[in-house]
Short mmCIF file of C-alpha atoms and ligand atoms in Angstrom, two decimals:
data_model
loop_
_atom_site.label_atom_id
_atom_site.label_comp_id
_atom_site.label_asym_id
_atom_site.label_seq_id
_atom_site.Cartn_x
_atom_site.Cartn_y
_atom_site.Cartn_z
CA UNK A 1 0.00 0.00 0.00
CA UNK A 2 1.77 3.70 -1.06
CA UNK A 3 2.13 6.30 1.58
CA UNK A 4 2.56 9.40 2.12
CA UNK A 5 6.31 10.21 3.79
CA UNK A 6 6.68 13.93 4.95
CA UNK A 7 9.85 15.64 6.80
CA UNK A 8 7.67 18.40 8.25
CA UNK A 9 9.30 22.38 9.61
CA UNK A 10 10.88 23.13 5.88
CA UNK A 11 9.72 26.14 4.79
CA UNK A 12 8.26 26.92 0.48
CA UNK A 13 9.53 28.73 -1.78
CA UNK A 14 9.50 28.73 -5.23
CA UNK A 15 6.21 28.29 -7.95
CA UNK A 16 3.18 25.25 -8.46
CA UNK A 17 1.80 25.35 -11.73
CA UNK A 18 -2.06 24.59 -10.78
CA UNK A 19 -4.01 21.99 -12.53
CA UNK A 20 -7.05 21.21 -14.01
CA UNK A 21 -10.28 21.54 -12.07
CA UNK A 22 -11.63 18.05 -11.13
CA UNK A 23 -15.11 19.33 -10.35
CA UNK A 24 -15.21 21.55 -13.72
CA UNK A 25 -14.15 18.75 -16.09
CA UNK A 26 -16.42 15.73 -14.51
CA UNK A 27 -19.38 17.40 -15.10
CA UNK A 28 -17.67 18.94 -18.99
CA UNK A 29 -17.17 15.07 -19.52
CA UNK A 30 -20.57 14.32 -19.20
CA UNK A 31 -22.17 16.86 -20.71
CA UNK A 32 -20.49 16.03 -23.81
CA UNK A 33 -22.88 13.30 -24.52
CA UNK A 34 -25.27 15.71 -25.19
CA UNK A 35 -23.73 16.41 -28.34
CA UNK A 36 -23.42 13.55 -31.31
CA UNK A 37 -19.52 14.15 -32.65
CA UNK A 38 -16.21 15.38 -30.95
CA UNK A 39 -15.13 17.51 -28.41
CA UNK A 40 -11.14 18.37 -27.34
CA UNK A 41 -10.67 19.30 -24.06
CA UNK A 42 -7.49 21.24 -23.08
CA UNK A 43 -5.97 21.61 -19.35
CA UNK A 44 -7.85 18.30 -17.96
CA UNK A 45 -5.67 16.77 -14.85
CA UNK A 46 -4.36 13.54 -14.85
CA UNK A 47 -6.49 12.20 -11.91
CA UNK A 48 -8.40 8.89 -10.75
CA UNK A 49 -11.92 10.35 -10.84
CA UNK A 50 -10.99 11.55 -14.79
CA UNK A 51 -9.91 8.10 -15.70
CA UNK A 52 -13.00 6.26 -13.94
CA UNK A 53 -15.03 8.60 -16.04
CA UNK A 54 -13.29 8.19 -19.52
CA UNK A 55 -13.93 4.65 -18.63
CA UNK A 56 -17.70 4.57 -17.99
CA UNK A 57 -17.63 6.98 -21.18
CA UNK A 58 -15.83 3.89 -23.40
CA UNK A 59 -18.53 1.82 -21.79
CA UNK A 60 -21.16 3.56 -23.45
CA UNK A 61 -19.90 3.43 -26.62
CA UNK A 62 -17.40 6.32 -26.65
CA UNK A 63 -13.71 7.07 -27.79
CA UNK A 64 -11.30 9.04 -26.82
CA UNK A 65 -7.44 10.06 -26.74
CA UNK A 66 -5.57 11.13 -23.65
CA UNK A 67 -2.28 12.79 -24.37
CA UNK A 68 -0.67 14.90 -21.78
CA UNK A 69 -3.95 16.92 -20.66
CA UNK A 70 -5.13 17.56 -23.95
CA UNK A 71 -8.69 15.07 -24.24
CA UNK A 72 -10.47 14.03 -27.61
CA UNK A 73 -14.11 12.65 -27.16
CA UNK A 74 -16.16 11.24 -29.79
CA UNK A 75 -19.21 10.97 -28.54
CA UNK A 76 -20.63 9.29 -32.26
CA UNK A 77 -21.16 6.15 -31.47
CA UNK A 78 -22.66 6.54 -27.68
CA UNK A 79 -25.08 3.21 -28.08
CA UNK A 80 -25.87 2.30 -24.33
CA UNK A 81 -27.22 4.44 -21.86
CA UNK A 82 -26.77 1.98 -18.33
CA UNK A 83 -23.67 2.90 -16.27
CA UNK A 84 -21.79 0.48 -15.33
CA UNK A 85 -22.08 -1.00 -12.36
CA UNK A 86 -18.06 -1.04 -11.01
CA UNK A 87 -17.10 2.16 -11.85
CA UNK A 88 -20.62 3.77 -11.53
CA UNK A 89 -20.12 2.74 -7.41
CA UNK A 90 -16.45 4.20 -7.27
CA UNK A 91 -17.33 7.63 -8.32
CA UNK A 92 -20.79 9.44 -7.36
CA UNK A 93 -20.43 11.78 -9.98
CA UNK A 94 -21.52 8.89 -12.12
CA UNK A 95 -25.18 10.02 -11.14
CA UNK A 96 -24.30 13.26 -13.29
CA UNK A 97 -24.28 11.18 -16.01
CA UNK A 98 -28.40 10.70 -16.15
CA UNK A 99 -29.61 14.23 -17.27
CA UNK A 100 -27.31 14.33 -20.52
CA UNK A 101 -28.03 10.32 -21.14
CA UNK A 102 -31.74 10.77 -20.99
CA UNK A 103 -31.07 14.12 -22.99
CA UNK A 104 -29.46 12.62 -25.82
CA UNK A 105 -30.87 8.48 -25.56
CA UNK A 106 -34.34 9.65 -23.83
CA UNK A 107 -33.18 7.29 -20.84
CA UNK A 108 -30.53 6.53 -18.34
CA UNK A 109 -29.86 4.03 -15.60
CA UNK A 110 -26.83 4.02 -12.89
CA UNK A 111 -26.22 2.35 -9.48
CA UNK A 112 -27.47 4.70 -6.72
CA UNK A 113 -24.21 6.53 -5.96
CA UNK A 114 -22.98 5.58 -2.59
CA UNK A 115 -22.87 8.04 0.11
CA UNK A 116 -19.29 8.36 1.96
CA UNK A 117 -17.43 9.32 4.88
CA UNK A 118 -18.68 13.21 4.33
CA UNK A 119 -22.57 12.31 4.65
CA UNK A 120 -25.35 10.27 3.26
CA UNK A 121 -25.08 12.72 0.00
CA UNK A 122 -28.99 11.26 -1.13
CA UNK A 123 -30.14 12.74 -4.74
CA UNK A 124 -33.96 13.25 -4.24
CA UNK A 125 -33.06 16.78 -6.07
CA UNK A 126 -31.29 15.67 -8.75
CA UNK A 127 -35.05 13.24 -9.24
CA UNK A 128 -37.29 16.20 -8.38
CA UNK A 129 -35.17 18.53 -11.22
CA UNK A 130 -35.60 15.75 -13.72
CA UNK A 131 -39.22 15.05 -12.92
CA UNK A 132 -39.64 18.81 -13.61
CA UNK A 133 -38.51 18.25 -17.29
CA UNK A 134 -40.68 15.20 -17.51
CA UNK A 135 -38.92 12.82 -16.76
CA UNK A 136 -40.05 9.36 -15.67
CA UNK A 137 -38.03 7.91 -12.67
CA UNK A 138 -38.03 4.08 -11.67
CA UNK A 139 -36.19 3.33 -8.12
CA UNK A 140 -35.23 -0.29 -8.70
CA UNK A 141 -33.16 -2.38 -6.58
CA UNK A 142 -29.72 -2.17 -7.61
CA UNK A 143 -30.13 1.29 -9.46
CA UNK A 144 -32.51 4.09 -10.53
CA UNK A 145 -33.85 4.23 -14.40
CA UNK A 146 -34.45 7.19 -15.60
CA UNK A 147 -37.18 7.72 -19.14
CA UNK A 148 -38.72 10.42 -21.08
CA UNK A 149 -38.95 10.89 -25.39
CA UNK A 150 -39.81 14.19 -24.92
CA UNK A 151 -38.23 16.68 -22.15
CA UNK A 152 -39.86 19.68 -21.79
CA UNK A 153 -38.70 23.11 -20.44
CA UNK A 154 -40.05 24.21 -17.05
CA UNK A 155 -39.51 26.03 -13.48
CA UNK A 156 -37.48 24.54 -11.06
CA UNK A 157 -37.02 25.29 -7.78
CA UNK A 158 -34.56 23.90 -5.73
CA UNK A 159 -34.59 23.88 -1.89
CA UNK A 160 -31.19 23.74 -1.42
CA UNK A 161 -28.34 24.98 -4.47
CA UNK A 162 -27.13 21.21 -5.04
CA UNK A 163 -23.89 21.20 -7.59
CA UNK A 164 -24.59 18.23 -8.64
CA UNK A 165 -28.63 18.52 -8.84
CA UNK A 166 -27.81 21.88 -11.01
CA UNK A 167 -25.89 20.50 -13.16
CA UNK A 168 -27.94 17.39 -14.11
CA UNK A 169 -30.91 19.51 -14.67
CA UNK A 170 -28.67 22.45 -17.16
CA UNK A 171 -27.35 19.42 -19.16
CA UNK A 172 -30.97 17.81 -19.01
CA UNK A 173 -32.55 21.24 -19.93
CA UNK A 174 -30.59 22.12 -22.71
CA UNK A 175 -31.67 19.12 -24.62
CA UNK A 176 -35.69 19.76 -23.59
CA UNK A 177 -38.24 21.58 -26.09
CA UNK A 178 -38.42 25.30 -24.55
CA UNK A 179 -37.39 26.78 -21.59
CA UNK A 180 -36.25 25.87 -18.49
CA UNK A 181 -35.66 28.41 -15.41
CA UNK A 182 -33.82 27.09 -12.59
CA UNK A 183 -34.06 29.01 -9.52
CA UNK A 184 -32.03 28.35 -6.07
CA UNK A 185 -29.64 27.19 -8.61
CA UNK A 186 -25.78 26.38 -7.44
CA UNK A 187 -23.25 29.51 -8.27
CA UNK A 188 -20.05 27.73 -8.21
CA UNK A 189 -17.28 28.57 -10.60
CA UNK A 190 -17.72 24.82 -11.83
CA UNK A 191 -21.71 25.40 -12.81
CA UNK A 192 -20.53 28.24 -14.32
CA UNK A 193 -17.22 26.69 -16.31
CA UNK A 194 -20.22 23.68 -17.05
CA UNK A 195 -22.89 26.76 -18.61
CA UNK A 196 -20.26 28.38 -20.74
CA UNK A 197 -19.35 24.51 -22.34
CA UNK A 198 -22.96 24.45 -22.99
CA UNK A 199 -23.18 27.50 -24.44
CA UNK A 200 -19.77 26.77 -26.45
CA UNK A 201 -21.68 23.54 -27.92
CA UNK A 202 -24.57 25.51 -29.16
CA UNK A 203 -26.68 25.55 -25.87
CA UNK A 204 -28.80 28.90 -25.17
CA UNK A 205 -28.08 30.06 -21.41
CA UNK A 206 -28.20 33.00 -19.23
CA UNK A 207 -27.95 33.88 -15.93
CA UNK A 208 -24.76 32.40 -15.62
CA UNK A 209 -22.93 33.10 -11.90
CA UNK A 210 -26.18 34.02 -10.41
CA UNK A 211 -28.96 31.96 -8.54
CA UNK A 212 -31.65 31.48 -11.65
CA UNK A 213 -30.59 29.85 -14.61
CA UNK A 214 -32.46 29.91 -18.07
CA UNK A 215 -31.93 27.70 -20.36
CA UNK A 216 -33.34 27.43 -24.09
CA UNK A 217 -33.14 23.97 -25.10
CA UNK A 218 -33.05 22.38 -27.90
CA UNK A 219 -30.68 23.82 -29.73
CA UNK A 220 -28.07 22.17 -32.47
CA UNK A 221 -25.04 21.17 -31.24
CA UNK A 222 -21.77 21.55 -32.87
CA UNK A 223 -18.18 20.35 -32.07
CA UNK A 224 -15.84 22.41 -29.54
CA UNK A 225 -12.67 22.86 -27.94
CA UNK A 226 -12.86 24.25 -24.66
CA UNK A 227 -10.01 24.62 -21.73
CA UNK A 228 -10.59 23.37 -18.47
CA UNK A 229 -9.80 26.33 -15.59
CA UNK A 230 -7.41 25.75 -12.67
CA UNK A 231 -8.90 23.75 -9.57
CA UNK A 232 -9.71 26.37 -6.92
CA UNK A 233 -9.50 23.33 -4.64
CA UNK A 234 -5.94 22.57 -5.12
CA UNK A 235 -4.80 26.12 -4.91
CA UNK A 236 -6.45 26.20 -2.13
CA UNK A 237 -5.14 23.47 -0.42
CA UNK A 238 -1.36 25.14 -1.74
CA UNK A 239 -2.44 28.03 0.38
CA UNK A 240 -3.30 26.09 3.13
CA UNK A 241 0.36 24.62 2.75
CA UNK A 242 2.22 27.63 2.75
CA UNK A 243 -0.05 28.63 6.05
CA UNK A 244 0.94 25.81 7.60
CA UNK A 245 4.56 26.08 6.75
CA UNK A 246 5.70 29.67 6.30
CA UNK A 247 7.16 30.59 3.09
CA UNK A 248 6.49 32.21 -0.21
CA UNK A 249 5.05 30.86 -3.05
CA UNK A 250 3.26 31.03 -6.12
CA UNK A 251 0.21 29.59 -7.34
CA UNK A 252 -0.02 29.85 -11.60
CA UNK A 253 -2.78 28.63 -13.94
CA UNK A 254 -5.74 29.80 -11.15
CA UNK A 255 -8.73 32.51 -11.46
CA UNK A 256 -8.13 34.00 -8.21
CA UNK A 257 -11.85 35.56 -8.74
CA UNK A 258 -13.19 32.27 -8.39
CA UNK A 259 -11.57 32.48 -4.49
CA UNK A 260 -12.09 35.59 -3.02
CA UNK A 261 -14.04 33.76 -0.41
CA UNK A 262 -10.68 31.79 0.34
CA UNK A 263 -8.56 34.54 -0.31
CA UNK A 264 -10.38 36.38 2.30
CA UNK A 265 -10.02 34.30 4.95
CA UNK A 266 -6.24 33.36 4.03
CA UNK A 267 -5.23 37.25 4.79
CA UNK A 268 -6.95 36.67 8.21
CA UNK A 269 -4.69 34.39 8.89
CA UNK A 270 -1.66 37.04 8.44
CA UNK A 271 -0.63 35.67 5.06
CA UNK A 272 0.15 38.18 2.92
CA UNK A 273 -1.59 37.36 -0.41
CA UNK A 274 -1.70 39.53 -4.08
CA UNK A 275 -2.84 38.44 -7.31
CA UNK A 276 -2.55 39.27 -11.52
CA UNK A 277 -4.85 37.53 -13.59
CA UNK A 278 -3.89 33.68 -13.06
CA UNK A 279 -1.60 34.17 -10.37
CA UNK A 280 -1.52 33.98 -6.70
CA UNK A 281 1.42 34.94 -4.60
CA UNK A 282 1.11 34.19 -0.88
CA UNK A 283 3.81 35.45 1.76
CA UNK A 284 3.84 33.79 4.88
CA UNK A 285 6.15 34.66 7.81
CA UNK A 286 4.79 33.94 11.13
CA UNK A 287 2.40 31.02 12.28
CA UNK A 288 -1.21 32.01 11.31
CA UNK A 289 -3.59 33.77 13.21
CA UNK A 290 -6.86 31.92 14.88
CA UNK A 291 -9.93 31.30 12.26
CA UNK A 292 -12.80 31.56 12.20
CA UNK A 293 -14.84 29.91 9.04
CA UNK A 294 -18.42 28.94 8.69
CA UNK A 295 -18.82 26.97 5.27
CA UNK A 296 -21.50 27.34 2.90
CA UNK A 297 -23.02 27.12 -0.79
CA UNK A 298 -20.58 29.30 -3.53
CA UNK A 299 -20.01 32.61 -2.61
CA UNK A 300 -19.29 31.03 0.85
CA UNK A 301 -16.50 29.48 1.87
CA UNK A 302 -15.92 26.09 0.20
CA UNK A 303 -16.32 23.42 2.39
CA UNK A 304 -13.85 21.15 0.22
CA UNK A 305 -11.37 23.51 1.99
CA UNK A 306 -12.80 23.16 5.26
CA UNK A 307 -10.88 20.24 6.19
CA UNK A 308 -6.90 21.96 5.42
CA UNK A 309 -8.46 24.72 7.76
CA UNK A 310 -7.95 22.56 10.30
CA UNK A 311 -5.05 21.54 9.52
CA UNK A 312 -4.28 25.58 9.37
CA UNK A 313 -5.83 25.77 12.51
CA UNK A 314 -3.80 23.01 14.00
CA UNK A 315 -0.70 25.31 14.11
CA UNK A 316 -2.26 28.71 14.80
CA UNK A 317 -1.20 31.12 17.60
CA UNK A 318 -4.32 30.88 19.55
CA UNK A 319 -8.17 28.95 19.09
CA UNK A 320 -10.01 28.68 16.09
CA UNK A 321 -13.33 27.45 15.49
CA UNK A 322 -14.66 25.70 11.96
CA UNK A 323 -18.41 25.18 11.13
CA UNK A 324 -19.00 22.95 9.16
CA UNK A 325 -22.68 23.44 6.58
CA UNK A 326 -23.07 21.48 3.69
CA UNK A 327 -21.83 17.75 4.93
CA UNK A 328 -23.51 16.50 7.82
CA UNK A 329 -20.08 14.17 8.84
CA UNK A 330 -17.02 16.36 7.53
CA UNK A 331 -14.84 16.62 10.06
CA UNK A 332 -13.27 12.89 10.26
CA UNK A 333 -10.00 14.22 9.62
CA UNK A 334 -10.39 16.19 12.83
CA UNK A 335 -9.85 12.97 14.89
CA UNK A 336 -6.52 12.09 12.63
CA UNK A 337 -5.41 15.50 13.53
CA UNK A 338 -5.18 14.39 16.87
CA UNK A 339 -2.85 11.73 16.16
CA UNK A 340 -0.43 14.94 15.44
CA UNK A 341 -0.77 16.40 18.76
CA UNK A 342 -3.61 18.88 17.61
CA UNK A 343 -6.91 19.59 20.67
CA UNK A 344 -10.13 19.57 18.67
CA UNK A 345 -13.39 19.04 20.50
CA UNK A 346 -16.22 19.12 17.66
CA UNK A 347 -19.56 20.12 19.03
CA UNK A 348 -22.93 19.48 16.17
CA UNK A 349 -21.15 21.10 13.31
CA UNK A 350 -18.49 23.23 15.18
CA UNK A 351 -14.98 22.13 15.55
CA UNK A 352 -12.56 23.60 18.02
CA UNK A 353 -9.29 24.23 17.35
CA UNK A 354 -6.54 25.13 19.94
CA UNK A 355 -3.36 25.78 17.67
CA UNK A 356 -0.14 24.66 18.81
CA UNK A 357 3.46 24.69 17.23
CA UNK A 358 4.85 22.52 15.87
CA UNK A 359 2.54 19.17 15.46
CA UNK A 360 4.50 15.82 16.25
CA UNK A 361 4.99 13.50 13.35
CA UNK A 362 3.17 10.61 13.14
CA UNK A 363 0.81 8.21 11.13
CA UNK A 364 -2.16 8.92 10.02
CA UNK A 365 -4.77 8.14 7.51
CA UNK A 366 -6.73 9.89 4.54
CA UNK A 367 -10.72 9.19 4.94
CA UNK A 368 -11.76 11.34 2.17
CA UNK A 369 -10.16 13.00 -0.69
CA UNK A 370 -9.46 16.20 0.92
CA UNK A 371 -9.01 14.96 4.11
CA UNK A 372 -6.07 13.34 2.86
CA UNK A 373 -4.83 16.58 1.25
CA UNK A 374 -5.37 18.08 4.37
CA UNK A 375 -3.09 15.88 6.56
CA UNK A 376 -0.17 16.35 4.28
CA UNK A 377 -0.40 19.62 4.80
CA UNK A 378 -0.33 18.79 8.55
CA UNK A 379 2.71 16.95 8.08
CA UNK A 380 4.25 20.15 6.66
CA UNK A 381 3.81 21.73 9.99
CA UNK A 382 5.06 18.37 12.39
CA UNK A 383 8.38 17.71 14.26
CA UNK A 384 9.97 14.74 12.31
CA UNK A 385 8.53 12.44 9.91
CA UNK A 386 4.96 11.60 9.00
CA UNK A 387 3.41 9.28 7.01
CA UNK A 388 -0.42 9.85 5.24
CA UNK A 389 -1.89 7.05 4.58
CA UNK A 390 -4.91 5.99 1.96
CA UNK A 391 -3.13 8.01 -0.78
CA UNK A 392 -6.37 6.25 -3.28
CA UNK A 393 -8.14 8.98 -2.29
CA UNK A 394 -5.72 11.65 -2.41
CA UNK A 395 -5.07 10.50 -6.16
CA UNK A 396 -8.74 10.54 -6.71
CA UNK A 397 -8.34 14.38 -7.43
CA UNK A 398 -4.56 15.80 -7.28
CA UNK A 399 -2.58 14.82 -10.11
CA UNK A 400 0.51 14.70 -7.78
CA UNK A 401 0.39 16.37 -4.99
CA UNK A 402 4.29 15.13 -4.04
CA UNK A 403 5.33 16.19 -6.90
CA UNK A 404 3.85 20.06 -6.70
CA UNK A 405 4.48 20.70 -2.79
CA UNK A 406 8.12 19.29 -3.63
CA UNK A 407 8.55 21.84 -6.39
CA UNK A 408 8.64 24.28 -3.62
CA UNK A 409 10.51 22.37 -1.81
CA UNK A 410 9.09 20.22 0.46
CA UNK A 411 10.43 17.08 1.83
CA UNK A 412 7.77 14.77 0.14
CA UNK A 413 7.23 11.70 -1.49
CA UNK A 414 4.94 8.42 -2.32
CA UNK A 415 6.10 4.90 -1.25
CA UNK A 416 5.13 1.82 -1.28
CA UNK A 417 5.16 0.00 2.23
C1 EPZ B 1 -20.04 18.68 -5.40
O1 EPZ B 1 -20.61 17.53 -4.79
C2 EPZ B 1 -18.54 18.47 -5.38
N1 EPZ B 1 -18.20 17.28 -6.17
C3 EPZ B 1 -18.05 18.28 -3.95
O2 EPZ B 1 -16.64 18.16 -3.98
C4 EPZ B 1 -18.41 19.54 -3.15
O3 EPZ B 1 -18.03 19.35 -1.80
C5 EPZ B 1 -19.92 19.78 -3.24
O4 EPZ B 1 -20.33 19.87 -4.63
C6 EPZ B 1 -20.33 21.08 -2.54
O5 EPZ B 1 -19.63 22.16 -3.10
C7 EPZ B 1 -18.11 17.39 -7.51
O6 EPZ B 1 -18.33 18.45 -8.07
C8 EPZ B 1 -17.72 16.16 -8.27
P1 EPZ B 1 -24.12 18.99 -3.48
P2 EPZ B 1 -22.23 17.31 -4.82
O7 EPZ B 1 -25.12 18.29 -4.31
O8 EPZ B 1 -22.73 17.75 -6.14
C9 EPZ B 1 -27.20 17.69 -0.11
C10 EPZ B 1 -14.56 17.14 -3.56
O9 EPZ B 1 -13.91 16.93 -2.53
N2 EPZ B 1 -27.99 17.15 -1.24
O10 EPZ B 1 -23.95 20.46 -3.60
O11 EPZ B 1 -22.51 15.94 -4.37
C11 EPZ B 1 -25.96 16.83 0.15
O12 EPZ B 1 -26.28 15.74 0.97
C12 EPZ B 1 -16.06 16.91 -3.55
O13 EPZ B 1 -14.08 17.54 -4.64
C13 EPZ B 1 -29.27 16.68 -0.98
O14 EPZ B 1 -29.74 16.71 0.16
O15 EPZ B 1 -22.67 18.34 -3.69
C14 EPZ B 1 -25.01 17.79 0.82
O16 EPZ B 1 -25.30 17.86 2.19
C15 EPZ B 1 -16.57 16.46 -2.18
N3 EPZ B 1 -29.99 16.16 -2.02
C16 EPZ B 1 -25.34 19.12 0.16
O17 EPZ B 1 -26.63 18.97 -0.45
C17 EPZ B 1 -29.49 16.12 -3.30
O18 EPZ B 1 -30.22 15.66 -4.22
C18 EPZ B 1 -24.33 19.53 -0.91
O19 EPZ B 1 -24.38 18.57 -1.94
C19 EPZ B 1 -28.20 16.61 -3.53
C20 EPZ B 1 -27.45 17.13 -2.48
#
């Protein structure tokens, strides 16, 4: 099994080149079978949750060429529209996959997408958003079967701005007769990467960064190259590093308009932070200041970067306090923390951080993607060597992360052991 080996109290310097955006391109990927001929796709990271999709896409009847992050996907001869079982459990954005299947073959069927160590994660939304357009769901036993020849535009209202929900109903909607408004919609810089695609392929929307969405369906669709943006995510989590760790880096290949919300609460900290277009310096030269974040829905802060906030926290001069939102079980890593040294009593939703410096090197182990992320960054910030262990998940959506936090010059690397 690979691990994670750290040599913590180095401090960065020196430049990441950011990748991809996992949660831009998986729902890009998808939405592509609305459209009957080729797409290329240009900045897309070399991650797990990319190649699980590309798979269940060749399942369906799908090509495509990989080289480097450039993507080709012919969609031409898309001839099934059930997602495989295997990789349709691994990834839950496989449920994503329903509103452009039953746009494009009038039906879809996938495994229900498990929930995970974050929360139950159910998708009565994503049903209730199809529904709207017409379409007929089936709950089955292993799997839910989606059906309708002839979407039609309506109003949607959702209760709570899903990602995922919004984006199954845009990529549903812009195959439907008419219009569609969707209101309570998601404003995430990934809804809004997935609406200009759309619009890039032929689709008619507007509204795009706010709350209500309309979409005019049923346009023609033509073939498109499009460039994925920088993940927000990983820069963030870079941040989080350099918080952690002191030091001065910089972030390239990242809108830092799509994280003022981070930014904000990064300066809090006492890290000094400026930005050009698609570049983020941050200057860090004491241990942070306390936090205190509340996570919410897009403009709020992102609770994907709630858990290397604790990690941030971990090492601040004084107490912090996280809440926690949108997952009902997010702070796991919070008890792995421990195993560093860090005090965090979590209350409900409401961790409580009492910094200390420096954390003492240990073991510990990922239980979610960016839980994993966040105790490397940890291990930045311990007394000796640590090792992070369930790097699957870590891999699930950073390309490398040994190989960026080493380029400035951290004492990093994967083994096997
Ligand atoms: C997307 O997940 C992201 N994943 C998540 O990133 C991110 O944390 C999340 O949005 C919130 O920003 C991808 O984009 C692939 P939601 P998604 O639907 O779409 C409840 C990462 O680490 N809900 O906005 O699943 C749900 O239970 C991942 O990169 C319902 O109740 O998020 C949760 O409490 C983790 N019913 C809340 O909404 C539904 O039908 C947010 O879920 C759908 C969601």
């Amino acid at each position: 099994m690979s691990f994670i080996r750290v040599q913590g109290l180095k401090s960065l310097q020196g430049k990441i080149e950011i990748q991809g955006s996992k949660n831009a391109v998986l729902p890009v990927l998808a939405a592509a079978l609305l459209h009957k001929g080729v797409v290329v796709l240009k900045n897309v990271p070399r991650i797990q949750d990319v190649f699980c999709m590309l798979e269940i896409l060749k399942a369906l009847g799908c090509r495509y060429w990989f080289e480097g992050h450039e993507l080709t996907l012919d969609t031409r001869d898309l001839c099934s529209y059930e997602v495989p079982r295997e990789e349709g459990r691994q990834m839950r954005s496989s449920v994503m996959l329903l509103g452009p299947l039953l746009g494009r073959l009038h039906r879809a069927w996938t495994c229900y997408p498990g929930g995970c160590v974050i929360g139950k994660r159910p998708i009565d939304l994503h049903l209730y958003a199809l529904g709207r357009l017409g379409a007929e769901i089936q709950l089955e036993e292993e799997g839910i079967f989606v059906s309708g020849d002839a979407l039609t535009g309506a109003d949607v209202h959702l209760l709570f701005p899903s990602v995922g929900a919004t984006e199954n109903v845009l990529m549903a909607a812009a195959a439907a007769r008419g219009t569609t408004r969707i209101f309570g919609a998601a404003r995430e810089p990934e809804i809004q990467t997935l609406c200009h695609f759309l619009n890039a392929l032929g689709a008619g929307i507007g509204g795009i960064g706010t709350g209500t969405l309309i979409v005019e369906g049923g346009r023609a669709f033509q073939d498109v190259e499009f460039t994925i943006p920088g993940d927000r995510i990983v820069a963030g989590t870079y941040l989080g590093a350099v918080m952690a760790a002191g030091g001065d880096i910089c972030l390239a290949g990242v809108l830092a308009d799509h994280m003022k919300e981070t930014l904000d609460i990064v300066r809090k900290t006492g890290c000094q932070v400026e930005w050009t277009g698609n570049e983020i310096r941050a200057l860090m030269k004491e241990r942070p200041l306390p936090i205190q974040i509340s996570t919410g829905p897009y403009p709020e802060f992102s609770t994907d970067l709630q858990s290397v906030m604790l990690s941030v926290a971990a090492v601040a001069q004084g107490d912090s306090q996280i809440q926690e939102n949108v997952f009902e079980e997010r702070f796991a890593t919070g008890k792995e923390l421990q195993k560093l040294g860090t005090r965090i009593i979590i209350e409900d939703r409401i961790a409580y951080v009492t910094g200390s410096y420096p954390l003492k090197g240990g073991e510990v182990c990922a239980l979610d993607l960016r839980g994993g992320a966040a105790l490397t960054v940890a291990g930045l910030a311990a007394e000796g060597e640590s090792r992070v262990r369930g790097c699957c998940y870590i891999c699930r959506g950073y390309e490398d992360i040994c190989r960026d936090l080493s380029a400035v010059g951290a004492r990093i690397s994967m083994e096997e052991g």
